[in-house]
Amino acid sequence: MDKFAALEQALRGAAPHTLLDVVSAALDERYGTAGVELRLADYGMHSLQTVDPGPCETEPVPIHGSPQGRAFGSQEPYVTEEGDSRVVVHLPVTVRGDRLGVLTVRLASDAFTEADLPDLRLACEALGHEMLVAERDTDLYVLARRAARLTLAAELQWQLLPGRACARDEFALGAQLEPAYAIFGDNYDWSVSAGHLTMAVTNGMGDGIEAALLSNLAVNALRNARRAGLGLADQAALADQAVYAHYRGRAYVSVLLLRFDFVTGEVEAIDAGSPRLWRLRDREVEPIPFDAQLPLGMFEETVYVPERFTVRPGDRLLFGSDGVYEALSPAGESYGLRTLARTLLATSLLPPTQVPGAVLRELAGHRGTKPLDDDALVVCLDWYGRGTGSGGGTDTAG
């Protein structure tokens, strides 16, 4: 633990672009490593990209079908043998449930035992935390995630997102957007407090940069109201006023706004537009219906009324934008009619971080050769609850 504390201190004092050098030096001092490599998941969650490859460009490796991808997907270390009596240890780099990438360490076989894995995982955890802090001051880690250039609209949207996953004792969630490098209107946001999880799934109307700017205004207006300590209805009302004041009804934002109580499992919800919600409970998938209310900014001074339903430990919730449930097959059947439910059942054993990607892959198969003509957003939430008070109350919205 003393060596781990020294590594943490060294990382905190390092220049933002030298974090990998600090970790490499610490691991080399302890294990005599033959190389340390850091790869980060790209925006599309298809490949793991090398951080700071130097003069020798290193090819990305696929998330599916590579040793690094196995560690990334399972969130467990994966050890392989290499020639010259060496082992290669692939370790997930994850911060509060958000899977960032994989650290690969090469070292002599006689310098490594399974008992070393906990210390190596602590090193990865420290590296992940410091990377998130360092991103304020360097583009190194943001650039490493890019397998292609982002559109300006996508740049705005990715900078607005809180992350791609979050995990606590009470819940775990994962999210993904497509097309990852050219999104414009869809967005999601969350905030966790001592007793609640607040979520917003939004969809700004329009295309390109105009849709991205509209969503940015709405999400930041919701954050501003939430951080002022206002309730869900007032958050929606103030965001509605902010959007209407700027666009005067010419553009509006659809939003599904929710607030989960960790102790009781009660959920406050405001459905102001197109994002929808499905629940998987006891191997049954059903949509959770709400009374439709006006999107943010459509009219002046709209009044929003929260509805309530209850989640139980073991429930899985799936949030989808209209680009998901309205996507048509070549035969004209919408994805949300039957295929989405089948996909939710088929992926029930996957962790919530992997479900959005699985849904989006199934969505691509459902469309066939038809190109994606709208953003597709998927958020998956697994609810665990807190203590014996979780999961009481009614089962349906109302």
Coordinates of C-alpha atoms in Angstrom, one line a residue:
M1 CA 0.0 0.0 0.0
D2 CA 2.9 2.4 0.6
K3 CA 4.1 1.9 -3.0
F4 CA 0.5 2.5 -4.2
A5 CA 0.3 5.7 -2.2
A6 CA 3.6 6.8 -3.7
L7 CA 2.3 6.1 -7.2
E8 CA -0.9 8.1 -6.5
Q9 CA 1.2 11.1 -5.2
A10 CA 3.5 10.9 -8.3
L11 CA 0.5 10.9 -10.6
R12 CA -1.0 13.9 -8.9
G13 CA 2.2 15.8 -9.3
A14 CA 2.9 14.8 -12.9
A15 CA 2.3 16.8 -16.0
P16 CA -1.0 15.9 -17.6
H17 CA 0.6 14.3 -20.7
T18 CA 3.1 12.2 -18.7
L19 CA 0.7 10.0 -16.7
L20 CA 1.6 6.8 -18.6
D21 CA 5.3 7.5 -18.2
V22 CA 4.8 7.7 -14.4
V23 CA 2.9 4.4 -14.2
S24 CA 5.4 2.8 -16.5
A25 CA 8.3 3.9 -14.3
A26 CA 6.6 2.7 -11.2
L27 CA 5.8 -0.7 -12.6
D28 CA 9.2 -1.1 -14.1
E29 CA 10.8 -0.4 -10.7
R30 CA 8.7 -3.0 -9.0
Y31 CA 8.4 -5.7 -11.7
G32 CA 11.1 -5.0 -14.3
T33 CA 8.6 -4.7 -17.1
A34 CA 9.4 -5.2 -20.7
G35 CA 6.8 -2.6 -21.8
V36 CA 3.6 -0.9 -20.7
E37 CA 0.9 0.2 -23.1
L38 CA -2.3 2.1 -22.6
R39 CA -5.3 1.9 -25.0
L40 CA -8.6 3.8 -24.7
A41 CA -11.9 2.8 -26.2
D42 CA -12.9 4.8 -29.2
Y43 CA -16.2 6.8 -29.4
G44 CA -18.0 4.1 -31.3
M45 CA -16.9 1.3 -28.8
H46 CA -15.4 -0.7 -31.7
S47 CA -11.6 -0.4 -31.1
L48 CA -9.0 0.3 -28.4
Q49 CA -6.7 3.1 -29.5
T50 CA -3.1 3.5 -28.3
V51 CA -2.3 6.6 -26.2
D52 CA 0.8 8.4 -27.3
P53 CA 2.2 5.8 -29.6
G54 CA 5.3 7.8 -30.4
P55 CA 7.2 7.6 -33.6
C56 CA 6.2 3.9 -34.2
E57 CA 2.5 4.1 -35.0
T58 CA 0.6 1.3 -33.3
E59 CA -2.5 -0.2 -34.9
P60 CA -5.8 -0.1 -33.0
V61 CA -7.1 -3.5 -31.8
P62 CA -10.8 -4.5 -31.9
I63 CA -12.8 -4.6 -28.7
H64 CA -14.4 -7.8 -29.9
G65 CA -11.9 -10.6 -30.6
S66 CA -8.7 -9.3 -29.0
P67 CA -6.9 -10.1 -25.7
Q68 CA -7.2 -6.4 -24.7
G69 CA -10.9 -6.5 -25.7
R70 CA -11.5 -9.5 -23.5
A71 CA -10.2 -7.6 -20.4
F72 CA -12.2 -4.6 -21.4
G73 CA -15.4 -6.5 -21.9
S74 CA -15.2 -8.8 -18.8
Q75 CA -13.7 -6.0 -16.6
E76 CA -11.3 -8.6 -15.3
P77 CA -7.5 -9.0 -15.8
Y78 CA -6.6 -11.3 -18.7
V79 CA -3.1 -12.9 -18.6
T80 CA -1.5 -14.5 -21.7
E81 CA 1.9 -16.1 -22.2
E82 CA 4.5 -14.6 -24.7
G83 CA 7.7 -16.0 -26.0
D84 CA 11.0 -15.6 -24.1
S85 CA 9.4 -16.6 -20.8
R86 CA 7.2 -13.5 -20.6
V87 CA 3.6 -12.9 -19.6
V88 CA 1.3 -10.2 -20.9
V89 CA -1.2 -8.8 -18.4
H90 CA -4.2 -6.9 -19.8
L91 CA -6.0 -4.8 -17.1
P92 CA -9.2 -2.8 -17.4
V93 CA -8.9 0.9 -16.7
T94 CA -12.3 1.9 -15.2
V95 CA -13.5 4.8 -13.1
R96 CA -16.8 4.5 -11.2
G97 CA -18.1 2.0 -13.7
D98 CA -17.1 4.0 -16.8
R99 CA -14.9 1.7 -18.9
L100 CA -12.1 3.9 -20.3
G101 CA -9.6 1.4 -21.7
V102 CA -7.0 -1.3 -21.0
L103 CA -3.5 -1.1 -19.6
T104 CA -1.2 -3.8 -21.0
V105 CA 1.9 -4.8 -19.0
R106 CA 4.7 -7.2 -20.3
L107 CA 7.0 -8.7 -17.8
A108 CA 9.1 -11.8 -17.1
S109 CA 7.1 -14.9 -16.0
D110 CA 9.2 -15.3 -12.8
A111 CA 8.4 -11.7 -11.9
F112 CA 4.6 -12.1 -11.8
T113 CA 2.1 -14.1 -9.8
E114 CA -1.7 -13.9 -9.5
A115 CA -1.1 -12.2 -6.1
D116 CA 0.2 -9.2 -8.0
L117 CA -3.1 -8.5 -9.7
P118 CA -4.8 -6.5 -6.9
D119 CA -1.8 -4.0 -6.8
L120 CA -1.9 -3.8 -10.6
R121 CA -5.6 -3.0 -10.6
L122 CA -5.0 -0.3 -8.0
A123 CA -2.5 1.3 -10.3
C124 CA -5.0 1.2 -13.1
E125 CA -7.7 2.8 -10.9
A126 CA -5.3 5.6 -9.9
L127 CA -4.3 6.1 -13.6
G128 CA -8.0 6.3 -14.7
H129 CA -8.9 8.9 -12.1
E130 CA -5.9 11.1 -12.9
M131 CA -6.6 10.8 -16.7
L132 CA -10.1 12.3 -16.1
V133 CA -8.6 15.2 -14.2
A134 CA -5.8 15.7 -16.8
E135 CA -8.3 16.0 -19.6
R136 CA -9.0 19.5 -18.4
D137 CA -5.4 20.5 -19.5
T138 CA -4.5 18.2 -22.4
D139 CA -6.1 16.8 -25.5
L140 CA -3.9 13.6 -25.4
Y141 CA -6.5 11.3 -24.0
V142 CA -9.4 12.7 -26.0
L143 CA -7.4 12.4 -29.2
A144 CA -6.6 8.8 -28.4
R145 CA -10.3 7.9 -28.4
R146 CA -10.8 9.0 -32.0
A147 CA -10.8 6.4 -34.7
A148 CA -12.0 9.1 -37.1
R149 CA -12.6 12.8 -37.1
L150 CA -15.7 14.0 -35.2
T151 CA -18.1 16.4 -36.8
L152 CA -18.5 19.7 -35.0
A153 CA -22.0 18.7 -33.8
A154 CA -20.6 15.5 -32.4
E155 CA -17.8 17.4 -30.7
L156 CA -20.3 19.5 -28.9
Q157 CA -22.4 16.5 -27.9
W158 CA -19.5 14.3 -26.6
Q159 CA -18.2 17.2 -24.5
L160 CA -21.6 17.6 -23.0
L161 CA -22.0 14.0 -21.9
P162 CA -21.2 13.0 -18.3
G163 CA -19.5 9.7 -19.4
R164 CA -20.6 6.4 -20.9
A165 CA -21.3 4.5 -17.7
C166 CA -21.8 5.0 -13.9
A167 CA -22.0 2.4 -11.1
R168 CA -22.9 2.7 -7.4
D169 CA -24.3 0.2 -4.9
E170 CA -27.8 1.1 -5.8
F171 CA -27.6 1.0 -9.6
A172 CA -25.4 0.6 -12.7
L173 CA -25.9 2.1 -16.1
G174 CA -24.3 2.3 -19.5
A175 CA -25.1 4.4 -22.5
Q176 CA -24.1 4.8 -26.2
L177 CA -24.9 7.0 -29.1
E178 CA -24.8 6.3 -32.9
P179 CA -23.5 7.5 -35.3
A180 CA -20.7 8.1 -32.7
Y181 CA -18.7 10.4 -34.9
A182 CA -21.6 12.4 -36.4
I183 CA -24.3 12.7 -33.7
F184 CA -26.2 15.9 -33.5
G185 CA -29.4 16.1 -31.4
D186 CA -29.6 13.1 -29.0
N187 CA -28.1 13.4 -25.5
Y188 CA -28.3 12.0 -22.0
D189 CA -27.3 13.3 -18.6
W190 CA -27.2 12.1 -15.0
S191 CA -26.3 13.3 -11.5
V192 CA -26.0 11.2 -8.4
S193 CA -26.5 12.6 -4.8
A194 CA -26.6 10.9 -1.4
G195 CA -30.2 9.8 -1.9
H196 CA -31.1 10.1 -5.5
L197 CA -30.2 9.6 -9.2
T198 CA -31.5 12.2 -11.6
M199 CA -31.5 11.4 -15.3
A200 CA -32.4 13.2 -18.5
V201 CA -32.7 11.7 -22.0
T202 CA -33.0 14.5 -24.6
N203 CA -33.5 14.9 -28.3
G204 CA -33.2 18.3 -29.9
M205 CA -35.1 18.7 -33.1
G206 CA -33.3 19.3 -36.4
D207 CA -30.0 18.3 -37.9
G208 CA -26.3 19.0 -37.6
I209 CA -24.9 21.9 -35.6
E210 CA -28.4 23.5 -35.0
A211 CA -29.6 20.4 -33.2
A212 CA -26.4 20.1 -31.2
L213 CA -26.7 23.8 -30.0
L214 CA -30.3 23.3 -29.2
S215 CA -29.6 20.2 -27.0
N216 CA -26.7 22.0 -25.3
L217 CA -29.0 24.9 -24.3
A218 CA -31.6 22.5 -22.9
V219 CA -29.2 20.2 -21.0
N220 CA -27.4 23.1 -19.5
A221 CA -30.7 24.8 -18.5
L222 CA -31.8 21.6 -16.8
R223 CA -28.4 21.4 -15.0
N224 CA -28.7 25.0 -13.9
A225 CA -32.2 24.4 -12.4
R226 CA -31.1 21.1 -10.8
R227 CA -28.1 22.7 -9.2
A228 CA -30.3 25.5 -7.9
G229 CA -32.0 22.8 -5.8
L230 CA -35.3 22.9 -7.7
G231 CA -37.7 19.9 -8.1
L232 CA -38.2 18.0 -11.2
A233 CA -41.3 20.0 -12.4
D234 CA -39.4 23.3 -11.9
Q235 CA -36.3 22.0 -13.7
A236 CA -38.5 21.2 -16.7
A237 CA -40.3 24.5 -16.5
L238 CA -37.1 26.6 -16.4
A239 CA -35.5 24.7 -19.2
D240 CA -38.7 25.1 -21.2
Q241 CA -38.5 28.9 -20.6
A242 CA -34.8 29.0 -21.6
V243 CA -35.5 27.2 -24.9
Y244 CA -38.6 29.2 -25.7
A245 CA -36.9 32.6 -24.9
H246 CA -34.2 31.8 -27.5
Y247 CA -36.2 30.1 -30.2
R248 CA -39.7 31.4 -29.6
G249 CA -41.3 28.1 -30.5
R250 CA -39.4 27.6 -33.8
A251 CA -37.4 24.7 -32.2
Y252 CA -37.9 22.5 -29.2
V253 CA -36.4 19.7 -27.3
S254 CA -38.0 16.3 -26.3
V255 CA -37.0 15.1 -22.9
L256 CA -37.6 12.2 -20.5
L257 CA -36.7 13.5 -17.1
L258 CA -36.5 11.1 -14.1
R259 CA -35.5 11.2 -10.4
F260 CA -34.9 7.8 -8.6
D261 CA -35.1 7.5 -4.8
F262 CA -32.4 5.1 -3.6
V263 CA -34.3 4.0 -0.5
T264 CA -37.9 3.5 -1.7
G265 CA -37.3 2.9 -5.4
E266 CA -39.9 5.5 -6.2
V267 CA -39.3 7.3 -9.5
E268 CA -40.6 10.8 -10.4
A269 CA -40.9 11.2 -14.2
I270 CA -41.8 13.9 -16.7
D271 CA -42.3 12.8 -20.3
A272 CA -42.0 15.8 -22.5
G273 CA -41.5 14.3 -25.9
S274 CA -40.0 11.4 -27.8
P275 CA -37.6 9.4 -25.6
R276 CA -39.2 6.2 -24.3
L277 CA -38.7 3.7 -21.5
W278 CA -39.0 -0.1 -21.4
R279 CA -38.7 -2.4 -18.3
L280 CA -37.4 -5.9 -18.1
R281 CA -38.8 -7.6 -15.0
D282 CA -39.0 -11.4 -14.4
R283 CA -38.3 -12.1 -18.0
E284 CA -41.1 -9.9 -19.2
V285 CA -40.5 -6.7 -21.3
E286 CA -43.1 -4.0 -21.3
P287 CA -43.1 -0.3 -22.1
I288 CA -43.7 2.1 -19.2
P289 CA -46.3 4.6 -20.5
F290 CA -46.6 8.2 -19.4
D291 CA -49.0 11.0 -20.1
A292 CA -47.3 12.9 -23.0
Q293 CA -46.5 16.5 -22.1
L294 CA -45.2 19.3 -24.4
P295 CA -41.6 19.3 -25.4
L296 CA -39.4 22.0 -23.9
G297 CA -39.7 25.3 -25.7
M298 CA -42.7 24.6 -27.8
F299 CA -44.9 27.1 -26.0
E300 CA -44.4 29.8 -23.5
E301 CA -44.7 29.0 -19.7
T302 CA -45.7 25.3 -20.0
V303 CA -46.6 23.7 -16.7
Y304 CA -45.2 20.2 -16.2
V305 CA -46.7 17.6 -13.8
P306 CA -44.6 14.7 -12.6
E307 CA -45.8 11.1 -12.6
R308 CA -44.6 8.3 -10.4
F309 CA -43.8 4.6 -10.7
T310 CA -41.6 2.3 -8.7
V311 CA -38.6 0.2 -9.6
R312 CA -37.7 -3.1 -7.8
P313 CA -34.3 -4.6 -7.2
G314 CA -33.5 -6.7 -10.3
D315 CA -35.3 -4.4 -12.7
R316 CA -33.6 -3.4 -15.9
L317 CA -34.7 -0.2 -17.6
L318 CA -33.9 0.7 -21.2
F319 CA -34.2 4.2 -22.6
G320 CA -34.3 4.8 -26.3
S321 CA -34.6 7.7 -28.6
D322 CA -37.0 7.8 -31.6
G323 CA -34.0 6.8 -33.8
V324 CA -34.1 3.5 -32.1
Y325 CA -37.7 2.5 -31.6
E326 CA -38.9 4.1 -34.9
A327 CA -36.2 2.6 -37.1
L328 CA -37.8 0.5 -39.9
S329 CA -36.9 -2.8 -41.3
P330 CA -36.9 -3.4 -45.1
A331 CA -40.4 -4.8 -44.5
G332 CA -41.5 -1.6 -42.8
E333 CA -41.7 -2.9 -39.2
S334 CA -40.5 -0.5 -36.5
Y335 CA -37.7 -1.8 -34.2
G336 CA -39.7 -1.0 -31.1
L337 CA -42.6 -3.1 -32.0
R338 CA -41.2 -6.6 -31.3
T339 CA -37.5 -6.7 -32.0
L340 CA -36.4 -4.4 -29.1
A341 CA -38.1 -6.7 -26.6
R342 CA -36.4 -9.8 -28.0
T343 CA -33.1 -8.0 -27.9
L344 CA -33.6 -7.1 -24.2
L345 CA -34.4 -10.7 -23.3
A346 CA -31.4 -12.0 -25.3
T347 CA -29.0 -9.6 -23.6
S348 CA -30.4 -10.1 -20.0
L349 CA -27.2 -11.7 -18.8
L350 CA -24.9 -8.9 -20.1
P351 CA -23.9 -6.1 -17.8
P352 CA -25.7 -2.8 -18.5
T353 CA -22.5 -1.3 -20.0
Q354 CA -22.6 -3.8 -22.8
V355 CA -26.4 -3.7 -23.5
P356 CA -26.5 -0.4 -25.4
G357 CA -23.9 -1.6 -27.9
A358 CA -25.7 -5.0 -28.3
V359 CA -29.0 -3.1 -28.9
L360 CA -27.4 -0.9 -31.5
R361 CA -25.8 -3.8 -33.3
E362 CA -29.2 -5.5 -33.5
L363 CA -30.7 -2.3 -34.7
A364 CA -28.2 -2.2 -37.5
G365 CA -29.3 -5.7 -38.5
H366 CA -33.0 -4.8 -38.3
R367 CA -32.5 -1.9 -40.7
G368 CA -30.6 -4.1 -43.2
T369 CA -28.9 -2.0 -45.8
K370 CA -30.9 1.1 -45.0
P371 CA -28.5 3.8 -43.7
L372 CA -29.1 5.4 -40.3
D373 CA -31.1 8.6 -40.9
D374 CA -31.4 9.7 -37.3
D375 CA -29.4 9.7 -34.1
A376 CA -29.8 6.5 -32.0
L377 CA -29.4 6.7 -28.3
V378 CA -29.6 3.8 -25.8
V379 CA -29.3 3.9 -22.0
C380 CA -29.5 0.8 -19.9
L381 CA -30.1 1.0 -16.1
D382 CA -29.9 -1.9 -13.7
W383 CA -31.6 -1.2 -10.4
Y384 CA -30.3 -2.8 -7.2
G385 CA -31.9 -0.5 -4.6
R386 CA -30.8 0.2 -1.1
G387 CA -31.5 -2.0 2.0
T388 CA -34.9 -3.6 2.7
G389 CA -36.8 -0.5 1.8
S390 CA -36.1 -0.8 -1.9
G391 CA -38.7 -1.9 -4.4
G392 CA -41.9 -1.2 -2.6
G393 CA -44.9 0.5 -4.0
T394 CA -46.8 0.2 -7.2
D395 CA -45.5 -1.1 -10.5
T396 CA -46.9 1.1 -13.2
A397 CA -46.7 4.8 -14.1
G398 CA -49.6 7.0 -13.0

